[in-house]
mmCIF file of C-alpha atoms in Angstrom:
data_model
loop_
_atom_site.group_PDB
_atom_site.id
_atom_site.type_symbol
_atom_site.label_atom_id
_atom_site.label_comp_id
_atom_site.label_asym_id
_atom_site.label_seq_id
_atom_site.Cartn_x
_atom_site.Cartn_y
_atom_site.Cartn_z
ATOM 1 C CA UNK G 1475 26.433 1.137 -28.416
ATOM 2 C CA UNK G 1476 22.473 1.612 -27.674
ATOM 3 C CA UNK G 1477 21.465 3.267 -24.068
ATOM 4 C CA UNK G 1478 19.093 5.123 -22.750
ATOM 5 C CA UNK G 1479 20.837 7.608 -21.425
ATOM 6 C CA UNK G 1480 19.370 11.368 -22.197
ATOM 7 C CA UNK G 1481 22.744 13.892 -21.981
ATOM 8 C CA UNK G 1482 20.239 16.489 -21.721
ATOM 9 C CA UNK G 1483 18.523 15.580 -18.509
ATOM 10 C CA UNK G 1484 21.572 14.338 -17.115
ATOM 11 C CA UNK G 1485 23.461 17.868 -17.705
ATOM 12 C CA UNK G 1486 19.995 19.253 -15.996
ATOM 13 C CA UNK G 1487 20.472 16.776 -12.953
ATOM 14 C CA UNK G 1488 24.429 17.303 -12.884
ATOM 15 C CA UNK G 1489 23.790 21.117 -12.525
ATOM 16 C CA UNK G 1490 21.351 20.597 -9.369
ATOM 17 C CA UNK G 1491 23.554 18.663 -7.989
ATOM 18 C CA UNK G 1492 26.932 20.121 -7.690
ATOM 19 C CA UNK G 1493 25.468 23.196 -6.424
ATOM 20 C CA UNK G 1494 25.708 22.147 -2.759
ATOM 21 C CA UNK G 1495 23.824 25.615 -1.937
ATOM 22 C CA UNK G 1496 20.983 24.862 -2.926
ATOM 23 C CA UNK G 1497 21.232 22.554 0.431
ATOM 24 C CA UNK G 1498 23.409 24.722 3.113
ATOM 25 C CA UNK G 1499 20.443 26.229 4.388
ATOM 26 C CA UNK G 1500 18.999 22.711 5.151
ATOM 27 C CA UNK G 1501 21.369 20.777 7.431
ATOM 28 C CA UNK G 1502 20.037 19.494 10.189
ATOM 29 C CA UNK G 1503 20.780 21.192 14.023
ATOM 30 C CA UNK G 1504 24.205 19.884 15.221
ATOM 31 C CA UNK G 1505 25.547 18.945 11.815
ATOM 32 C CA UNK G 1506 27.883 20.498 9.371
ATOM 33 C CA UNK G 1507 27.028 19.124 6.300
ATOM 34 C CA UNK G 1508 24.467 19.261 4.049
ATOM 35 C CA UNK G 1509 21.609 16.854 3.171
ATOM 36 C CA UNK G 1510 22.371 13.933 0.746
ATOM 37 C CA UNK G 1511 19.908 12.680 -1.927
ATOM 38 C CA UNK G 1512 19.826 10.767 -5.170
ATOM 39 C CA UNK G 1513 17.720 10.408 -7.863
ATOM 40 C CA UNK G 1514 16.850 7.763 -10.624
ATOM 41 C CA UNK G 1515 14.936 9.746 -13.999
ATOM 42 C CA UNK G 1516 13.307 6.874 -15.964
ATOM 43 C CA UNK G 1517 11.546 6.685 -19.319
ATOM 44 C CA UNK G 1518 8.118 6.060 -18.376
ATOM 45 C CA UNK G 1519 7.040 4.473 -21.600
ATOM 46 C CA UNK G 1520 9.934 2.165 -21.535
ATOM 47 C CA UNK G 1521 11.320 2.081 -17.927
ATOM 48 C CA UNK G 1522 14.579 2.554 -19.055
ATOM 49 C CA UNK G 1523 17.038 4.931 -16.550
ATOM 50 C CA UNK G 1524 18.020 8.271 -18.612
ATOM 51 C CA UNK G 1525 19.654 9.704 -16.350
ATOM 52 C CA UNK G 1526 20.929 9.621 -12.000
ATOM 53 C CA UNK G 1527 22.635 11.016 -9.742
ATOM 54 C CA UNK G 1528 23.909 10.044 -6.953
ATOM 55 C CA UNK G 1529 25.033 12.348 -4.098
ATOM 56 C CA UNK G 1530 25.006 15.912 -3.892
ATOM 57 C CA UNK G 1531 28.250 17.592 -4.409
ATOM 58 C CA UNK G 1532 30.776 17.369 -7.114
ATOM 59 C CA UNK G 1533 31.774 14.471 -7.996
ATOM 60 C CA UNK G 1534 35.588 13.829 -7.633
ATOM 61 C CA UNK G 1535 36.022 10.289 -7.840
ATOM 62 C CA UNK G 1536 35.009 7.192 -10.131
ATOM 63 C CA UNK G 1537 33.371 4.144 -8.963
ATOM 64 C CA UNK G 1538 32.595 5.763 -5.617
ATOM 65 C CA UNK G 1539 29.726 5.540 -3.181
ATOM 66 C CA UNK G 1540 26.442 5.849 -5.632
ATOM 67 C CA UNK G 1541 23.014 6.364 -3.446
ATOM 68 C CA UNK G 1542 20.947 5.830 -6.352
ATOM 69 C CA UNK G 1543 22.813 2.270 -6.357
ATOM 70 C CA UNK G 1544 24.536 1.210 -3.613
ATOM 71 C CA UNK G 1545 22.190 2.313 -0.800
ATOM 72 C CA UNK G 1546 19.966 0.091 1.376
ATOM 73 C CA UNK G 1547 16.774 1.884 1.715
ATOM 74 C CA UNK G 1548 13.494 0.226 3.900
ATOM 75 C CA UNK G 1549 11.364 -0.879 0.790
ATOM 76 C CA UNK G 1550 7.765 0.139 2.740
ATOM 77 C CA UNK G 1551 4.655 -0.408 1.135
ATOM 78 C CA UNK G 1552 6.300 -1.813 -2.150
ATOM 79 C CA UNK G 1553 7.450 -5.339 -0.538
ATOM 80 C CA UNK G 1554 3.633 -5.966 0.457
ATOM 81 C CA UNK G 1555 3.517 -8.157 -2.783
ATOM 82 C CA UNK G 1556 6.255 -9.942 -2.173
ATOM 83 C CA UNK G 1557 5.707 -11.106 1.339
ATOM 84 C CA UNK G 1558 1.758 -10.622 2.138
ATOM 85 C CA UNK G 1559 -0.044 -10.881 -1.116
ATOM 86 C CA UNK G 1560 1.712 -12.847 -3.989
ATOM 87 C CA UNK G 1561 2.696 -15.462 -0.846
ATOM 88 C CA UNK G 1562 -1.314 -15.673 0.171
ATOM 89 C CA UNK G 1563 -2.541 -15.719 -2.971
ATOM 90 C CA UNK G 1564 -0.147 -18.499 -4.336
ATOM 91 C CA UNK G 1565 -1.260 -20.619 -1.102
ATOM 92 C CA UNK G 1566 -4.765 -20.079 -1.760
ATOM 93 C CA UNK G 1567 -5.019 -18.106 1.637
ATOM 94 C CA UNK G 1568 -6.776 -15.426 -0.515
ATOM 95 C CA UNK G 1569 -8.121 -14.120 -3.931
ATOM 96 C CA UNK G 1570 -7.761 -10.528 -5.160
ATOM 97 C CA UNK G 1571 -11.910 -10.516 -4.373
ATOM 98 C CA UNK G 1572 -11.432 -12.263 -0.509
ATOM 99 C CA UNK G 1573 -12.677 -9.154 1.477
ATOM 100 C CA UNK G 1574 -11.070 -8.377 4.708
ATOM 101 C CA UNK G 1575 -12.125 -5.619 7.393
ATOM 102 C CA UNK G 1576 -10.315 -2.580 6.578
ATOM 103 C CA UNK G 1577 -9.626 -1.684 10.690
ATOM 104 C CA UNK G 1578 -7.134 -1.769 13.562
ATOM 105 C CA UNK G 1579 -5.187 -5.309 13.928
ATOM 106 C CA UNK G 1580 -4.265 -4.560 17.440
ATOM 107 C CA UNK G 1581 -4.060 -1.641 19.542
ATOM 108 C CA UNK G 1582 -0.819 -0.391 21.339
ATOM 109 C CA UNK G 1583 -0.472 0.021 24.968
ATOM 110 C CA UNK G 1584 -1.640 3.892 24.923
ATOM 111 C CA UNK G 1585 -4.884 2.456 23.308
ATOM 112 C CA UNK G 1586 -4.076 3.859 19.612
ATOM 113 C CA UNK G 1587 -5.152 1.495 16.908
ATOM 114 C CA UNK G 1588 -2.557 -0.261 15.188
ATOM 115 C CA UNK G 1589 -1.612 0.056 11.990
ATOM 116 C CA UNK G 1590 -2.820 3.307 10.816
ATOM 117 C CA UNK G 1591 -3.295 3.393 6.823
ATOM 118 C CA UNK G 1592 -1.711 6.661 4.690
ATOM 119 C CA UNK G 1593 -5.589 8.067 4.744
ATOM 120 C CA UNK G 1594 -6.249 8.126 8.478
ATOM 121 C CA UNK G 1595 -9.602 6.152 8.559
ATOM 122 C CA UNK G 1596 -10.723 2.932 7.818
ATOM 123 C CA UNK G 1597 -13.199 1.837 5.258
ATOM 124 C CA UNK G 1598 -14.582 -1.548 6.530
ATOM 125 C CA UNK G 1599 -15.049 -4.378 4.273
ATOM 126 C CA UNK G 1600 -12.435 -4.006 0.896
ATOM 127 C CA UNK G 1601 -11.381 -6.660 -1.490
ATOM 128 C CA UNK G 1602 -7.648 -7.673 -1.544
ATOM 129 C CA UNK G 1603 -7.385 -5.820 -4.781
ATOM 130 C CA UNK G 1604 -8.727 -2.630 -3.674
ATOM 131 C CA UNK G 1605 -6.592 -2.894 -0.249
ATOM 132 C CA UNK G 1606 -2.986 -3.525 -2.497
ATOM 133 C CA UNK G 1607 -4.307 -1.046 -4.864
ATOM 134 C CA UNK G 1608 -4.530 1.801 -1.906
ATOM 135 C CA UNK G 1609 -1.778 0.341 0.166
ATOM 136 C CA UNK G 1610 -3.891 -0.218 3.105
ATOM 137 C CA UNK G 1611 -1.849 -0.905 6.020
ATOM 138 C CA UNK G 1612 -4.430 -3.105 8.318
ATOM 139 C CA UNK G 1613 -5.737 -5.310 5.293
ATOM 140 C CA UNK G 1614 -1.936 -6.029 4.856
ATOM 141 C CA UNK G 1615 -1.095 -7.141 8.309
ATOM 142 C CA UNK G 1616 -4.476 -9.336 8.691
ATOM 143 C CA UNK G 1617 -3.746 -11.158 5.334
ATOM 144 C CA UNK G 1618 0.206 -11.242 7.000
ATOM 145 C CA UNK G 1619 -1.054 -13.025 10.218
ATOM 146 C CA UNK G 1620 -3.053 -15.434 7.749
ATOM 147 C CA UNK G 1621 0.118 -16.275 6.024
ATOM 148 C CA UNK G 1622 2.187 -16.491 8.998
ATOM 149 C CA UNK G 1623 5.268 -14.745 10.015
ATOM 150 C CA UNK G 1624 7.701 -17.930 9.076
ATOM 151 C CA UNK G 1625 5.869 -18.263 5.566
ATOM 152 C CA UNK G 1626 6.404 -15.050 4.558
ATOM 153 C CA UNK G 1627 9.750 -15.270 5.862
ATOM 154 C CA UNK G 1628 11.061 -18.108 3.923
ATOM 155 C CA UNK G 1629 8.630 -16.327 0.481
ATOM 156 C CA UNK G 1630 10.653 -13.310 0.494
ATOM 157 C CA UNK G 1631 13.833 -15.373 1.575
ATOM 158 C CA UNK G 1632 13.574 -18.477 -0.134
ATOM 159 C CA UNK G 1633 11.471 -17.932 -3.351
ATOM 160 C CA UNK G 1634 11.824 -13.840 -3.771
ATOM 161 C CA UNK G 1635 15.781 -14.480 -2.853
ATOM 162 C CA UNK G 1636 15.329 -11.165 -0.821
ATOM 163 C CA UNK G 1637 18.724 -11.131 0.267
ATOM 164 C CA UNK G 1638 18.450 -8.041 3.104
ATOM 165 C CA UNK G 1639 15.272 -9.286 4.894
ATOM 166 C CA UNK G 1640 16.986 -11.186 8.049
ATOM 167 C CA UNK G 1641 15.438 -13.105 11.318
ATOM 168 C CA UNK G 1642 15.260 -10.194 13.124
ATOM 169 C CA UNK G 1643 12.646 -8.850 10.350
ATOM 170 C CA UNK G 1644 10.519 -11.603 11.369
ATOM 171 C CA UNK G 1645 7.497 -9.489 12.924
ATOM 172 C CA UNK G 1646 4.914 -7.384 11.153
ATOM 173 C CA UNK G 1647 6.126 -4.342 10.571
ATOM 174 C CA UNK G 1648 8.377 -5.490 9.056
ATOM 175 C CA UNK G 1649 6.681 -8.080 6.709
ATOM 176 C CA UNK G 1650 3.449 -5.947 5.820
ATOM 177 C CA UNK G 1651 4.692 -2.493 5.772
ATOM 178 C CA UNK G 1652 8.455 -2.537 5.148
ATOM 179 C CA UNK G 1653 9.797 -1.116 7.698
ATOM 180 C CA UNK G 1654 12.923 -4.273 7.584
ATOM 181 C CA UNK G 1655 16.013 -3.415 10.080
#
């Protein structure tokens, strides 16, 4: 049998996390136990997984609750190619050179510009490629309302087979910045 798996960083990773310690002093106010996590160590050259963990604690059971696996995390920024980009692109909406105005899309009821990108500015004009490449959060909701909410719905449904993006998750956040319910 051929794997990937690396005993060594494993042993490293089972070590951090049976020592629940290393947490007490973390839990939040009103709760009695510990922070969970999980992690996934890959081989970068060949994306293979050499190692995971996942849940703190020792592990007394087989085949039980893996976060590393089993979880159902909001994707954010990484489903922008699945339901904004690769869906515009493919419909001739946009190229990777289409500019679009790096600024608000709307602005909330307090008057705060809406989305905000990671970098807290804006940087006007930006090609498609250099907004996926930074993650810019406006540039992804403009090419989004472009698309359209019900084509990048049935994209991620239909032709990604997305199978936790529901009708409720048909709304922007949602769609351009992953942030599904």
């Amino acid at each position: 049998i051929y794997t990937a798996y690396n005993t060594e960083t494993q042993e490293k990773l089972d070590s951090i996390y049976s020592d629940e310690w290393l947490l007490e002093d973390q839990t939040a106010i009103g709760e009695d136990s510990p922070p969970q996590s999980a992690i996934v160590v890959l081989d970068n050259s060949t994306a293979a997984v050499i190692a995971m963990e996942g849940g703190v604690g020792e592990k007394t059971e087989n085949r039980s609750f893996n976060r590393a696996t089993d979880m159902l995390r909001q994707p954010g920024s990484s489903i922008k190619p699945l339901t904004v980009y690769g869906p515009a692109i493919e419909e001739g909406i946009v190229t990777p050179y289409t500019t679009i105005n790096d600024s608000p899309f709307d602005y909330d009821e307090d008057g705060y510009p809406w989305p905000v990108n990671a970098y807290h500015s804006y940087y006007g004009y930006i090609t498609v490629s250099y907004a996926l490449l930074y993650s810019t959060n406006t540039v992804a909701v403009k090419v989004l309302d472009m698309l359209g909410l019900e084509n990048s719905y049935d994209w991620a449904v239909n032709k990604f087979r997305l199978k936790t993006i529901t009708e409720e998750d048909i709304d922007y956040p949602c769609l351009a910045l992953g942030g599904l319910t």
